[in-house]
Short mmCIF file of C-alpha atoms in Angstrom, two decimals:
data_model
loop_
_atom_site.label_atom_id
_atom_site.label_comp_id
_atom_site.label_asym_id
_atom_site.label_seq_id
_atom_site.Cartn_x
_atom_site.Cartn_y
_atom_site.Cartn_z
CA MET T 8 0.00 0.00 0.00
CA ASN T 9 1.28 3.48 -0.83
CA VAL T 10 0.40 6.05 1.80
CA LEU T 11 0.21 9.68 0.74
CA ALA T 12 0.29 12.38 3.39
CA TYR T 13 -0.20 16.10 3.58
CA ASP T 14 1.12 17.63 6.79
CA PRO T 15 2.82 21.02 6.96
CA PHE T 16 4.50 19.98 10.24
CA VAL T 17 6.20 16.82 8.90
CA ASN T 18 9.49 17.02 6.99
CA GLU T 19 10.80 14.62 4.34
CA ASP T 20 12.99 12.69 6.81
CA GLU T 21 10.06 12.08 9.18
CA ALA T 22 7.86 11.05 6.25
CA SER T 23 10.51 8.62 5.05
CA ASN T 24 10.79 7.09 8.52
CA LEU T 25 7.00 6.66 8.55
CA ASN T 26 7.09 5.18 5.04
CA VAL T 27 4.73 7.82 3.67
CA GLU T 28 5.00 10.08 0.65
CA LEU T 29 4.44 13.77 1.32
CA CYS T 30 2.43 15.57 -1.34
CA SER T 31 -0.04 18.38 -1.75
CA LEU T 32 -3.59 18.20 -0.46
CA GLU T 33 -4.79 18.41 -4.07
CA ALA T 34 -2.63 15.42 -5.06
CA ILE T 35 -4.03 13.30 -2.24
CA PHE T 36 -7.61 13.86 -3.39
CA LYS T 37 -6.65 13.25 -7.00
CA HIS T 38 -4.62 10.04 -6.49
CA ALA T 39 -5.83 8.28 -3.32
CA ASP T 40 -8.42 5.53 -3.20
CA VAL T 41 -9.23 6.56 0.38
CA VAL T 42 -8.74 10.04 1.83
CA SER T 43 -8.85 10.09 5.62
CA LEU T 44 -8.92 13.52 7.29
CA HIS T 45 -7.20 13.99 10.66
CA SER T 46 -6.51 17.72 10.75
CA PRO T 47 -7.07 19.90 13.82
CA LEU T 48 -9.64 22.67 13.52
CA LEU T 49 -7.61 25.88 13.35
CA PRO T 50 -8.44 29.22 11.73
CA GLU T 51 -6.25 28.21 8.78
CA THR T 52 -7.94 24.78 8.37
CA LYS T 53 -11.57 25.93 8.62
CA GLY T 54 -13.18 25.28 5.22
CA MET T 55 -9.91 23.80 3.90
CA ILE T 56 -11.60 20.91 2.06
CA LYS T 57 -13.49 22.32 -0.91
CA LYS T 58 -15.67 21.33 -3.82
CA GLU T 59 -12.64 21.03 -6.11
CA HIS T 60 -11.11 18.40 -3.85
CA PHE T 61 -14.18 16.17 -4.10
CA GLN T 62 -14.55 16.76 -7.83
CA SER T 63 -10.98 15.59 -8.42
CA MET T 64 -11.36 12.29 -6.54
CA LYS T 65 -10.72 9.02 -8.33
CA GLN T 66 -13.68 6.97 -9.44
CA ASN T 67 -15.10 4.95 -6.52
CA ALA T 68 -12.88 6.73 -3.97
CA THR T 69 -13.88 7.20 -0.34
CA PHE T 70 -13.54 10.26 1.91
CA ILE T 71 -13.43 9.70 5.68
CA ASN T 72 -13.67 12.58 8.16
CA THR T 73 -12.90 11.81 11.79
CA ALA T 74 -11.36 15.25 12.41
CA ARG T 75 -13.77 18.19 12.64
CA GLY T 76 -16.79 18.96 10.47
CA ALA T 77 -15.95 22.63 9.95
CA ILE T 78 -12.76 21.72 8.08
CA VAL T 79 -14.99 20.63 5.18
CA ARG T 80 -17.16 23.01 3.18
CA GLU T 81 -20.12 20.74 3.72
CA ASP T 82 -22.50 22.36 1.24
CA GLU T 83 -19.88 21.98 -1.50
CA MET T 84 -19.23 18.36 -0.52
CA ILE T 85 -22.96 17.58 -0.66
CA GLU T 86 -23.21 19.19 -4.09
CA VAL T 87 -20.45 16.95 -5.45
CA LEU T 88 -21.80 13.83 -3.72
CA GLN T 89 -25.11 14.40 -5.48
CA GLU T 90 -23.34 14.62 -8.85
CA ARG T 91 -20.72 11.90 -8.20
CA THR T 92 -22.59 8.91 -6.85
CA ASP T 93 -19.46 6.80 -7.39
CA ILE T 94 -17.65 8.44 -4.45
CA THR T 95 -18.51 7.80 -0.82
CA ALA T 96 -18.23 9.99 2.27
CA VAL T 97 -17.94 8.36 5.70
CA LEU T 98 -18.50 11.10 8.24
CA ASP T 99 -17.87 10.74 11.95
CA VAL T 100 -18.12 14.52 12.27
CA THR T 101 -20.26 17.16 10.59
CA TYR T 102 -20.87 20.88 10.89
CA PRO T 103 -23.12 21.46 12.68
CA GLU T 104 -23.02 18.34 14.76
CA PRO T 105 -25.39 16.58 14.47
CA PRO T 106 -26.44 17.69 10.97
CA ALA T 107 -29.53 19.85 10.67
CA GLU T 108 -32.76 17.82 10.40
CA GLN T 109 -33.20 18.71 6.72
CA SER T 110 -29.58 17.91 5.79
CA LYS T 111 -29.15 15.80 2.67
CA LEU T 112 -26.43 13.92 4.52
CA TYR T 113 -29.22 11.78 6.01
CA THR T 114 -30.60 10.71 2.64
CA LEU T 115 -27.69 10.56 0.21
CA PRO T 116 -26.99 6.89 -0.60
CA ASN T 117 -23.23 7.52 -0.81
CA VAL T 118 -22.96 9.00 2.71
CA VAL T 119 -22.38 7.01 5.88
CA LEU T 120 -22.89 8.91 9.15
CA THR T 121 -21.45 7.59 12.39
CA PRO T 122 -21.94 9.05 15.89
CA HIS T 123 -18.98 11.15 16.90
CA ILE T 124 -17.84 9.71 20.19
CA ALA T 125 -14.16 10.59 19.80
CA GLY T 126 -13.17 6.94 19.71
CA SER T 127 -14.24 6.28 23.29
CA SER T 128 -16.33 3.19 23.74
CA GLY T 129 -15.92 0.02 25.71
CA ASN T 130 -12.76 -0.68 27.69
CA GLU T 131 -10.87 2.43 26.60
CA ARG T 132 -13.21 4.63 28.67
CA ALA T 133 -12.05 2.86 31.83
CA ARG T 134 -8.44 3.19 30.70
CA LEU T 135 -8.88 6.93 30.03
CA GLY T 136 -10.45 7.33 33.47
CA ALA T 137 -7.48 5.54 35.06
CA PHE T 138 -5.05 7.81 33.20
CA MET T 139 -6.98 10.88 34.37
CA LEU T 140 -7.00 9.66 38.00
CA GLU T 141 -3.24 9.01 37.95
CA GLU T 142 -2.61 12.44 36.43
CA ALA T 143 -4.81 14.08 39.10
CA LYS T 144 -2.81 12.29 41.80
CA ARG T 145 0.45 13.60 40.30
CA PHE T 146 -1.00 17.13 40.14
CA THR T 147 -2.18 17.16 43.76
CA ALA T 148 1.18 15.72 44.90
CA GLY T 149 3.01 18.49 43.04
CA GLU T 150 4.70 15.97 40.75
CA PRO T 151 5.40 16.60 37.05
CA LEU T 152 2.44 15.75 34.85
CA GLN T 153 2.85 12.91 32.40
CA TYR T 154 0.23 14.11 29.89
CA LYS T 155 0.48 17.89 30.20
CA ILE T 156 -1.15 19.78 27.35
CA THR T 157 0.68 22.95 26.42
CA LYS T 158 -0.71 25.79 24.31
CA GLU T 159 1.46 24.59 21.42
CA SER T 160 0.39 20.95 21.65
CA TYR T 161 -3.27 22.01 22.02
CA ARG T 162 -3.00 24.13 18.86
CA ASN T 163 -2.07 21.04 16.82
CA MET T 164 -4.63 18.65 18.27
CA ALA T 165 -7.46 17.30 16.17
#
C-alpha cells in the first residue's frame, strides 16, 4: 500500500521514517483511493476541504472525516456527492453536529454517518479514566504531569 500524506509539520525525513510520501492536499484527493482527514480545527484549516477536492477524486474513492466537520465546506461536498454517486463519504463529524434535520447527509446513498464519540467506547473509557486519575494524583502531589497539554500541543490537536 502506498500512503500519501499532507502535513505542513512533517518534513521529508520524518515522512521517510514513517514510510509515507508527502504531497499536496490536491494530489491526495486526485490520487488516493481513500482520503482520511485527521486535521485539527484551526483558523487556517476551517473550510480547507473544498468542492474542487471532491470533484478531483478518483472513481469509486472514499472520503473519511474523523477530524472536525468545519474543516470541510459541507454544502460543497454535498453538491459533489449528489453529482458523483461513485464516491462515498464516511462522516464521523459534521458541521453542525449533528447535521440539521433537513440535511441531505441523512438521505444521500453515498454517505455514511457515524456518531462522533471521539473513539471512546468500551474498555478504553475505563483506561482513560485511570489515566486521568493518575494524572490528578500527580497534580495534587506536586509531581510533574505525564500528559500535560501545552498551548502549542493544544493548537495542533485534532
